[in-house]
CSV table of C-alpha atoms in Angstrom, one decimal:
chain,number,residue,atom,x,y,z
A,1,UNK,CA,-42.8,-65.8,-0.3
A,2,UNK,CA,-44.8,-65.9,3.0
A,3,UNK,CA,-44.3,-63.0,5.0
A,4,UNK,CA,-41.2,-62.2,6.6
A,5,UNK,CA,-39.6,-62.4,4.3
A,6,UNK,CA,-39.8,-59.5,2.4
A,7,UNK,CA,-43.2,-58.9,1.4
A,8,UNK,CA,-45.9,-56.5,4.3
A,9,UNK,CA,-48.4,-57.8,3.8
A,10,UNK,CA,-51.6,-56.2,5.4
A,11,UNK,CA,-55.6,-56.1,5.5
A,12,UNK,CA,-58.1,-54.0,4.7
A,13,UNK,CA,-58.3,-52.5,8.4
A,14,UNK,CA,-54.9,-52.3,8.0
A,15,UNK,CA,-52.9,-55.0,10.0
A,16,UNK,CA,-50.0,-56.5,9.4
A,17,UNK,CA,-49.4,-59.7,8.5
A,18,UNK,CA,-53.2,-61.0,7.0
A,19,UNK,CA,-54.4,-61.6,3.5
A,20,UNK,CA,-57.4,-58.6,2.6
A,21,UNK,CA,-61.0,-59.3,3.3
A,22,UNK,CA,-62.3,-61.8,1.5
A,23,UNK,CA,-61.2,-63.3,-2.0
A,24,UNK,CA,-57.6,-61.3,-3.2
A,25,UNK,CA,-58.5,-60.1,-6.4
A,26,UNK,CA,-55.8,-58.9,-9.2
A,27,UNK,CA,-55.2,-56.1,-8.2
A,28,UNK,CA,-54.4,-56.6,-4.6
A,29,UNK,CA,-51.4,-58.8,-6.4
A,30,UNK,CA,-50.4,-56.5,-7.5
A,31,UNK,CA,-50.7,-53.8,-5.0
A,32,UNK,CA,-48.3,-55.5,-3.1
A,33,UNK,CA,-45.6,-57.0,-5.3
A,34,UNK,CA,-45.5,-53.4,-6.5
A,35,UNK,CA,-46.6,-53.5,-10.1
A,36,UNK,CA,-49.6,-52.6,-12.0
A,37,UNK,CA,-52.1,-54.8,-13.0
A,38,UNK,CA,-51.0,-55.1,-16.4
A,39,UNK,CA,-47.2,-56.9,-15.0
A,40,UNK,CA,-48.7,-58.9,-13.1
A,41,UNK,CA,-51.4,-60.3,-15.5
A,42,UNK,CA,-48.1,-60.8,-17.3
A,43,UNK,CA,-46.3,-62.5,-14.7
A,44,UNK,CA,-48.8,-64.8,-14.0
A,45,UNK,CA,-50.0,-66.0,-17.2
A,46,UNK,CA,-45.6,-66.1,-18.5
A,47,UNK,CA,-46.7,-63.6,-21.3
A,48,UNK,CA,-43.8,-60.9,-22.1
A,49,UNK,CA,-40.0,-60.0,-21.2
A,50,UNK,CA,-40.0,-58.9,-18.0
A,51,UNK,CA,-37.0,-59.4,-15.0
A,52,UNK,CA,-37.1,-62.3,-12.6
A,53,UNK,CA,-37.2,-61.0,-10.1
A,54,UNK,CA,-40.6,-59.1,-10.6
A,55,UNK,CA,-41.7,-62.3,-12.2
A,56,UNK,CA,-41.4,-63.2,-8.7
A,57,UNK,CA,-42.4,-61.1,-6.3
A,58,UNK,CA,-45.2,-61.8,-8.4
A,59,UNK,CA,-45.4,-65.4,-7.8
A,60,UNK,CA,-44.5,-64.5,-3.8
A,61,UNK,CA,-47.8,-62.4,-3.4
A,62,UNK,CA,-50.5,-64.9,-5.0
A,63,UNK,CA,-49.1,-67.2,-2.3
A,64,UNK,CA,-49.0,-64.9,0.2
A,65,UNK,CA,-53.1,-64.1,-0.5
A,66,UNK,CA,-53.7,-66.3,-1.8
A,67,UNK,CA,-55.2,-65.7,-4.9
A,68,UNK,CA,-56.6,-68.4,-7.7
A,69,UNK,CA,-57.1,-66.4,-10.9
A,70,UNK,CA,-60.7,-67.0,-12.5
A,71,UNK,CA,-59.8,-69.6,-15.4
A,72,UNK,CA,-62.6,-69.2,-17.3
A,73,UNK,CA,-62.2,-65.2,-16.9
A,74,UNK,CA,-58.6,-65.8,-18.4
A,75,UNK,CA,-59.5,-67.8,-21.2
A,76,UNK,CA,-61.6,-65.6,-22.6
A,77,UNK,CA,-59.7,-63.0,-22.3
A,78,UNK,CA,-56.6,-64.3,-24.1
A,79,UNK,CA,-58.3,-66.8,-25.9
A,80,UNK,CA,-55.9,-69.2,-24.9
A,81,UNK,CA,-57.6,-73.2,-22.6
A,82,UNK,CA,-54.5,-72.6,-20.0
A,83,UNK,CA,-54.1,-77.1,-21.5
A,84,UNK,CA,-52.0,-79.0,-22.9
A,85,UNK,CA,-51.9,-82.4,-23.7
A,86,UNK,CA,-48.8,-85.1,-23.4
A,87,UNK,CA,-49.7,-88.1,-26.1
A,88,UNK,CA,-47.5,-90.5,-25.5
A,89,UNK,CA,-47.2,-94.5,-26.4
A,90,UNK,CA,-45.7,-95.9,-23.0
A,91,UNK,CA,-49.4,-97.1,-21.5
A,92,UNK,CA,-46.2,-98.6,-18.7
A,93,UNK,CA,-44.8,-95.2,-17.8
A,94,UNK,CA,-41.6,-96.0,-17.5
A,95,UNK,CA,-40.1,-93.1,-19.7
A,96,UNK,CA,-43.3,-91.0,-20.4
A,97,UNK,CA,-43.9,-90.4,-16.5
A,98,UNK,CA,-40.1,-88.5,-15.6
A,99,UNK,CA,-40.8,-87.0,-19.0
A,100,UNK,CA,-44.1,-85.6,-17.7
A,101,UNK,CA,-42.7,-84.6,-15.0
A,102,UNK,CA,-39.9,-82.5,-16.2
A,103,UNK,CA,-42.4,-81.0,-18.4
A,104,UNK,CA,-45.5,-80.7,-15.5
A,105,UNK,CA,-42.2,-78.8,-13.8
A,106,UNK,CA,-42.1,-76.0,-17.0
A,107,UNK,CA,-45.7,-75.3,-17.2
A,108,UNK,CA,-47.0,-75.3,-13.8
A,109,UNK,CA,-45.6,-71.8,-13.4
A,110,UNK,CA,-47.9,-71.1,-16.1
A,111,UNK,CA,-50.3,-72.3,-14.3
A,112,UNK,CA,-51.1,-74.2,-17.5
A,113,UNK,CA,-52.9,-77.5,-16.8
A,114,UNK,CA,-51.9,-81.4,-18.6
A,115,UNK,CA,-54.2,-84.0,-20.0
A,116,UNK,CA,-52.6,-87.4,-20.1
A,117,UNK,CA,-53.5,-89.4,-23.0
A,118,UNK,CA,-52.0,-93.0,-23.1
A,119,UNK,CA,-52.3,-94.4,-26.8
A,120,UNK,CA,-50.7,-97.8,-26.4
A,121,UNK,CA,-48.8,-97.4,-29.2
A,122,UNK,CA,-52.9,-97.4,-31.7
A,123,UNK,CA,-53.5,-94.8,-34.4
A,124,UNK,CA,-57.0,-95.3,-33.3
A,125,UNK,CA,-56.6,-95.1,-30.4
A,126,UNK,CA,-54.4,-91.8,-31.2
A,127,UNK,CA,-56.4,-90.0,-32.6
A,128,UNK,CA,-59.3,-90.3,-30.7
A,129,UNK,CA,-57.8,-88.6,-28.2
A,130,UNK,CA,-56.1,-86.1,-30.5
A,131,UNK,CA,-59.8,-85.0,-31.3
A,132,UNK,CA,-61.0,-84.7,-27.4
A,133,UNK,CA,-58.0,-82.2,-27.0
A,134,UNK,CA,-59.0,-80.0,-30.1
A,135,UNK,CA,-62.4,-80.8,-28.2
A,136,UNK,CA,-61.1,-78.9,-25.5
A,137,UNK,CA,-59.0,-76.2,-26.7
A,138,UNK,CA,-55.8,-77.2,-25.8
A,139,UNK,CA,-53.5,-74.2,-26.6
A,140,UNK,CA,-50.7,-76.6,-27.6
A,141,UNK,CA,-49.5,-81.8,-27.0
A,142,UNK,CA,-46.5,-82.7,-26.2
A,143,UNK,CA,-45.9,-86.2,-27.7
A,144,UNK,CA,-43.7,-89.2,-25.8
A,145,UNK,CA,-43.4,-92.1,-25.9
A,146,UNK,CA,-41.7,-95.8,-24.1
A,147,UNK,CA,-38.9,-95.3,-27.6
A,148,UNK,CA,-36.2,-92.9,-29.4
A,149,UNK,CA,-37.7,-93.5,-32.8
A,150,UNK,CA,-38.7,-91.0,-34.9
A,151,UNK,CA,-42.2,-91.1,-35.8
A,152,UNK,CA,-44.9,-89.8,-38.0
A,153,UNK,CA,-46.0,-86.8,-36.9
A,154,UNK,CA,-49.9,-85.9,-36.0
A,155,UNK,CA,-52.2,-85.8,-38.7
A,156,UNK,CA,-55.6,-86.2,-39.2
A,157,UNK,CA,-57.4,-83.6,-37.7
A,158,UNK,CA,-58.7,-80.3,-38.6
A,159,UNK,CA,-57.3,-77.7,-36.8
A,160,UNK,CA,-54.2,-79.4,-36.1
A,161,UNK,CA,-52.3,-77.6,-38.0
A,162,UNK,CA,-52.8,-73.7,-35.8
A,163,UNK,CA,-51.8,-76.1,-32.5
A,164,UNK,CA,-47.8,-76.4,-31.6
A,165,UNK,CA,-46.9,-79.4,-31.1
A,166,UNK,CA,-43.0,-80.8,-29.8
A,167,UNK,CA,-41.7,-84.4,-29.6
A,168,UNK,CA,-40.7,-85.5,-26.8
A,169,UNK,CA,-38.1,-88.4,-27.1
A,170,UNK,CA,-39.3,-89.6,-30.0
A,171,UNK,CA,-38.5,-87.1,-32.4
A,172,UNK,CA,-40.8,-86.7,-35.6
A,173,UNK,CA,-39.9,-88.4,-39.4
A,174,UNK,CA,-40.8,-84.4,-40.5
A,175,UNK,CA,-37.6,-82.3,-39.7
A,176,UNK,CA,-39.7,-78.7,-39.9
A,177,UNK,CA,-41.5,-79.6,-35.5
A,178,UNK,CA,-39.6,-79.3,-33.1
A,179,UNK,CA,-38.1,-82.7,-31.0
A,180,UNK,CA,-36.9,-82.8,-28.3
A,181,UNK,CA,-33.9,-86.1,-27.6
A,182,UNK,CA,-32.0,-87.7,-26.0
A,183,UNK,CA,-27.3,-87.8,-26.8
A,184,UNK,CA,-27.0,-91.6,-27.2
A,185,UNK,CA,-23.4,-90.4,-29.2
A,186,UNK,CA,-22.9,-88.2,-26.1
A,187,UNK,CA,-24.3,-90.9,-23.5
A,188,UNK,CA,-22.0,-93.7,-25.1
A,189,UNK,CA,-19.2,-92.1,-24.9
A,190,UNK,CA,-19.8,-90.7,-21.3
A,191,UNK,CA,-19.9,-95.1,-20.5
A,192,UNK,CA,-16.9,-96.2,-22.7
A,193,UNK,CA,-14.2,-93.3,-21.4
A,194,UNK,CA,-15.3,-94.5,-17.9
A,195,UNK,CA,-14.8,-97.6,-18.5
A,196,UNK,CA,-11.0,-97.1,-19.7
A,197,UNK,CA,-10.7,-95.2,-17.1
A,198,UNK,CA,-11.0,-97.2,-14.8
A,199,UNK,CA,-8.1,-99.5,-16.4
A,200,UNK,CA,-10.2,-101.4,-18.7
A,201,UNK,CA,-9.1,-102.2,-22.8
A,202,UNK,CA,-11.1,-105.2,-23.5
A,203,UNK,CA,-15.1,-104.3,-23.0
A,204,UNK,CA,-18.1,-106.2,-24.7
A,205,UNK,CA,-21.2,-104.2,-25.9
A,206,UNK,CA,-24.9,-106.1,-25.0
A,207,UNK,CA,-27.4,-104.6,-26.2
A,208,UNK,CA,-31.5,-104.6,-27.5
A,209,UNK,CA,-33.1,-105.8,-30.4
A,210,UNK,CA,-30.9,-104.0,-33.8
A,211,UNK,CA,-34.6,-103.1,-35.4
A,212,UNK,CA,-34.3,-100.5,-32.2
A,213,UNK,CA,-33.5,-97.1,-32.5
A,214,UNK,CA,-31.9,-97.0,-29.2
A,215,UNK,CA,-29.9,-100.2,-29.1
A,216,UNK,CA,-28.6,-99.4,-33.0
A,217,UNK,CA,-27.5,-95.6,-32.1
A,218,UNK,CA,-25.5,-96.6,-29.0
A,219,UNK,CA,-23.9,-100.0,-30.3
A,220,UNK,CA,-22.8,-97.7,-33.4
A,221,UNK,CA,-21.0,-95.0,-31.2
A,222,UNK,CA,-19.5,-97.5,-28.9
A,223,UNK,CA,-18.0,-99.3,-31.4
A,224,UNK,CA,-16.8,-95.9,-32.5
A,225,UNK,CA,-15.6,-94.5,-29.3
A,226,UNK,CA,-13.6,-98.1,-28.5
A,227,UNK,CA,-12.0,-97.7,-32.7
A,228,UNK,CA,-11.3,-94.4,-31.8
A,229,UNK,CA,-9.5,-95.2,-28.3
A,230,UNK,CA,-7.5,-97.9,-30.4
A,231,UNK,CA,-9.9,-100.6,-29.4
A,232,UNK,CA,-12.5,-103.6,-30.0
A,233,UNK,CA,-15.3,-104.9,-29.3
A,234,UNK,CA,-13.9,-107.8,-26.9
A,235,UNK,CA,-15.5,-110.8,-28.9
A,236,UNK,CA,-14.8,-108.4,-32.0
A,237,UNK,CA,-19.3,-108.1,-32.8
A,238,UNK,CA,-21.9,-106.1,-30.6
A,239,UNK,CA,-24.3,-108.9,-28.7
A,240,UNK,CA,-28.2,-107.9,-30.1
A,241,UNK,CA,-30.7,-109.7,-28.7
A,242,UNK,CA,-33.9,-108.7,-25.8
A,243,UNK,CA,-34.5,-105.7,-22.8
A,244,UNK,CA,-34.0,-108.0,-20.0
A,245,UNK,CA,-32.2,-109.6,-17.9
A,246,UNK,CA,-32.6,-113.2,-19.2
A,247,UNK,CA,-30.7,-111.3,-22.6
A,248,UNK,CA,-27.8,-110.3,-20.1
A,249,UNK,CA,-27.6,-113.7,-18.4
A,250,UNK,CA,-27.4,-116.0,-21.5
A,251,UNK,CA,-25.3,-112.9,-23.4
A,252,UNK,CA,-22.8,-113.2,-20.6
A,253,UNK,CA,-21.8,-116.3,-20.9
A,254,UNK,CA,-21.9,-116.4,-24.4
A,255,UNK,CA,-19.2,-113.4,-24.0
A,256,UNK,CA,-16.7,-114.8,-21.9
A,257,UNK,CA,-16.7,-118.0,-24.2
A,258,UNK,CA,-15.9,-116.2,-26.8
A,259,UNK,CA,-13.9,-113.8,-25.3
A,260,UNK,CA,-13.0,-114.9,-21.6
A,261,UNK,CA,-10.7,-111.8,-20.7
A,262,UNK,CA,-13.7,-109.2,-21.3
A,263,UNK,CA,-12.9,-107.5,-18.2
A,264,UNK,CA,-16.3,-104.9,-18.3
A,265,UNK,CA,-20.1,-104.5,-19.8
A,266,UNK,CA,-21.1,-102.3,-21.2
A,267,UNK,CA,-25.0,-103.1,-21.8
A,268,UNK,CA,-27.6,-101.1,-23.1
A,269,UNK,CA,-29.6,-101.1,-20.8
A,270,UNK,CA,-30.6,-101.9,-17.1
A,271,UNK,CA,-32.3,-104.8,-17.0
A,272,UNK,CA,-29.7,-106.1,-19.5
A,273,UNK,CA,-26.6,-104.9,-17.0
A,274,UNK,CA,-28.5,-107.0,-13.9
A,275,UNK,CA,-28.6,-109.8,-16.2
A,276,UNK,CA,-24.8,-109.8,-17.0
A,277,UNK,CA,-24.5,-109.1,-13.4
A,278,UNK,CA,-26.3,-112.5,-11.7
A,279,UNK,CA,-24.4,-115.0,-14.3
A,280,UNK,CA,-21.2,-113.0,-13.5
A,281,UNK,CA,-21.9,-113.9,-9.8
A,282,UNK,CA,-22.9,-117.0,-10.5
A,283,UNK,CA,-20.0,-117.7,-12.6
A,284,UNK,CA,-18.0,-116.6,-9.3
A,285,UNK,CA,-16.5,-113.4,-10.3
A,286,UNK,CA,-16.4,-110.2,-8.9
A,287,UNK,CA,-18.4,-107.2,-10.0
A,288,UNK,CA,-15.8,-104.6,-10.2
A,289,UNK,CA,-12.6,-106.6,-9.2
A,290,UNK,CA,-12.4,-109.1,-12.0
A,291,UNK,CA,-15.2,-107.4,-14.9
A,292,UNK,CA,-16.5,-104.0,-14.5
A,293,UNK,CA,-20.4,-103.8,-15.5
A,294,UNK,CA,-21.9,-100.7,-16.7
A,295,UNK,CA,-26.1,-99.8,-17.6
A,296,UNK,CA,-28.5,-97.1,-18.9
A,297,UNK,CA,-31.3,-95.4,-18.6
A,298,UNK,CA,-30.4,-95.0,-14.4
A,299,UNK,CA,-34.4,-96.8,-13.9
A,300,UNK,CA,-33.8,-97.1,-9.8
A,301,UNK,CA,-35.8,-100.1,-9.7
A,302,UNK,CA,-33.5,-102.7,-11.6
A,303,UNK,CA,-29.5,-100.1,-11.3
A,304,UNK,CA,-30.2,-100.0,-7.3
A,305,UNK,CA,-32.0,-102.9,-7.4
A,306,UNK,CA,-28.9,-105.0,-9.0
A,307,UNK,CA,-26.3,-107.3,-7.0
A,308,UNK,CA,-23.5,-104.7,-6.9
A,309,UNK,CA,-26.4,-101.6,-8.1
A,310,UNK,CA,-24.7,-100.6,-11.4
A,311,UNK,CA,-22.9,-97.4,-13.1
A,312,UNK,CA,-25.4,-96.8,-15.6
A,313,UNK,CA,-25.8,-93.1,-17.8
A,314,UNK,CA,-29.0,-91.2,-17.5
A,315,UNK,CA,-30.9,-90.4,-20.0
A,316,UNK,CA,-32.3,-87.5,-18.4
A,317,UNK,CA,-36.1,-88.0,-19.0
A,318,UNK,CA,-37.2,-84.8,-16.6
A,319,UNK,CA,-35.0,-82.2,-18.1
A,320,UNK,CA,-36.9,-83.6,-22.2
A,321,UNK,CA,-39.8,-82.8,-20.4
A,322,UNK,CA,-38.9,-80.5,-19.2
A,323,UNK,CA,-37.8,-78.5,-22.2
A,324,UNK,CA,-39.9,-80.1,-24.5
A,325,UNK,CA,-42.1,-77.6,-22.7
A,326,UNK,CA,-40.1,-74.6,-23.2
A,327,UNK,CA,-40.4,-75.1,-26.0
A,328,UNK,CA,-44.2,-75.0,-26.8
A,329,UNK,CA,-45.0,-71.8,-24.6
A,330,UNK,CA,-42.4,-70.2,-26.9
A,331,UNK,CA,-44.6,-71.6,-29.2
A,332,UNK,CA,-47.4,-70.6,-28.2
A,333,UNK,CA,-46.6,-67.3,-26.9
A,334,UNK,CA,-45.0,-66.5,-30.7
A,335,UNK,CA,-41.9,-66.0,-29.2
A,336,UNK,CA,-39.0,-67.7,-30.3
A,337,UNK,CA,-39.7,-71.1,-31.4
A,338,UNK,CA,-37.2,-73.0,-32.8
A,339,UNK,CA,-38.0,-76.6,-36.1
A,340,UNK,CA,-35.3,-79.2,-35.7
A,341,UNK,CA,-34.4,-81.6,-33.3
A,342,UNK,CA,-33.2,-80.7,-29.3
A,343,UNK,CA,-30.4,-82.4,-27.9
A,344,UNK,CA,-30.1,-82.9,-23.9
A,345,UNK,CA,-27.0,-84.0,-22.7
A,346,UNK,CA,-26.9,-87.4,-20.9
A,347,UNK,CA,-24.8,-87.7,-17.4
A,348,UNK,CA,-23.1,-90.2,-16.0
A,349,UNK,CA,-23.9,-91.9,-12.6
A,350,UNK,CA,-20.8,-94.1,-11.1
A,351,UNK,CA,-22.8,-97.1,-8.5
A,352,UNK,CA,-20.5,-100.2,-6.9
A,353,UNK,CA,-20.3,-102.2,-10.2
A,354,UNK,CA,-17.7,-100.3,-11.8
């Protein structure tokens, strides 16, 4: 909190508005916040339990004084490195970047740095990065990827069993691990219910490769929600294919040849949905007046550039990263670590395509 917002900053000479002469110490922070040095230390490390307003007073004092903790001294005192590794198989960053940003939001409050390692889906590279993270004595590791398919847990490195690991978006196959995933069942329900609320009854589902968990899960739940409403997919089946605009264009033509009375498309991702809208426009069909289209992912590059902009399902990737980081902090502090799968709700983003 800056001077004038509730904290009175005085210099060594007692002049209001100036920080103490020289580099601020933790004792200066504690004095300004009106707490003990021990409480100030716990507020900065994220350890211990205290009232949120007490922690905020300490953080405000840190900002007002320009205090910079001695990380080396903290590491020697606590045995922690104040670093966390984030391992990803998503070299493009389409999915891992939002997860990373969400994780940093949660970790940054405790002044913890994040080391990003891109394995590019290669097991040997993963082991190399894992050894480096262990050599750096990271306090914990978050593992993420570009798919929702379960993945094997990290193994093969001595000492790894003593380092907390949380899996984000791509869950671990070990139920004893902590995984944070998106709610594809809820996402499919949001999409189907939105289309039905606009009066659509002939809904086609076009999605990606059947061997991808995201495509299978979204398709299964989409069909289930349609059947719960007494409906079936417009063509009587799900159309599996590729995560691409080209597939969306081909699939739209195939669907309308089989079921020309189709009045809505629920697409497994935004790329497919953009391809569908292109094909519909070329056929002279108006979106959404004639046929509504909804995508999945809320990828701005695709959703906003589509004509018209796409209604879509947002997986809340940043929230997945934030929740994963909070779970990791609990495990690092030996607090309420909760193994198992934790689901983050999706949200519906309504635009002009519906």
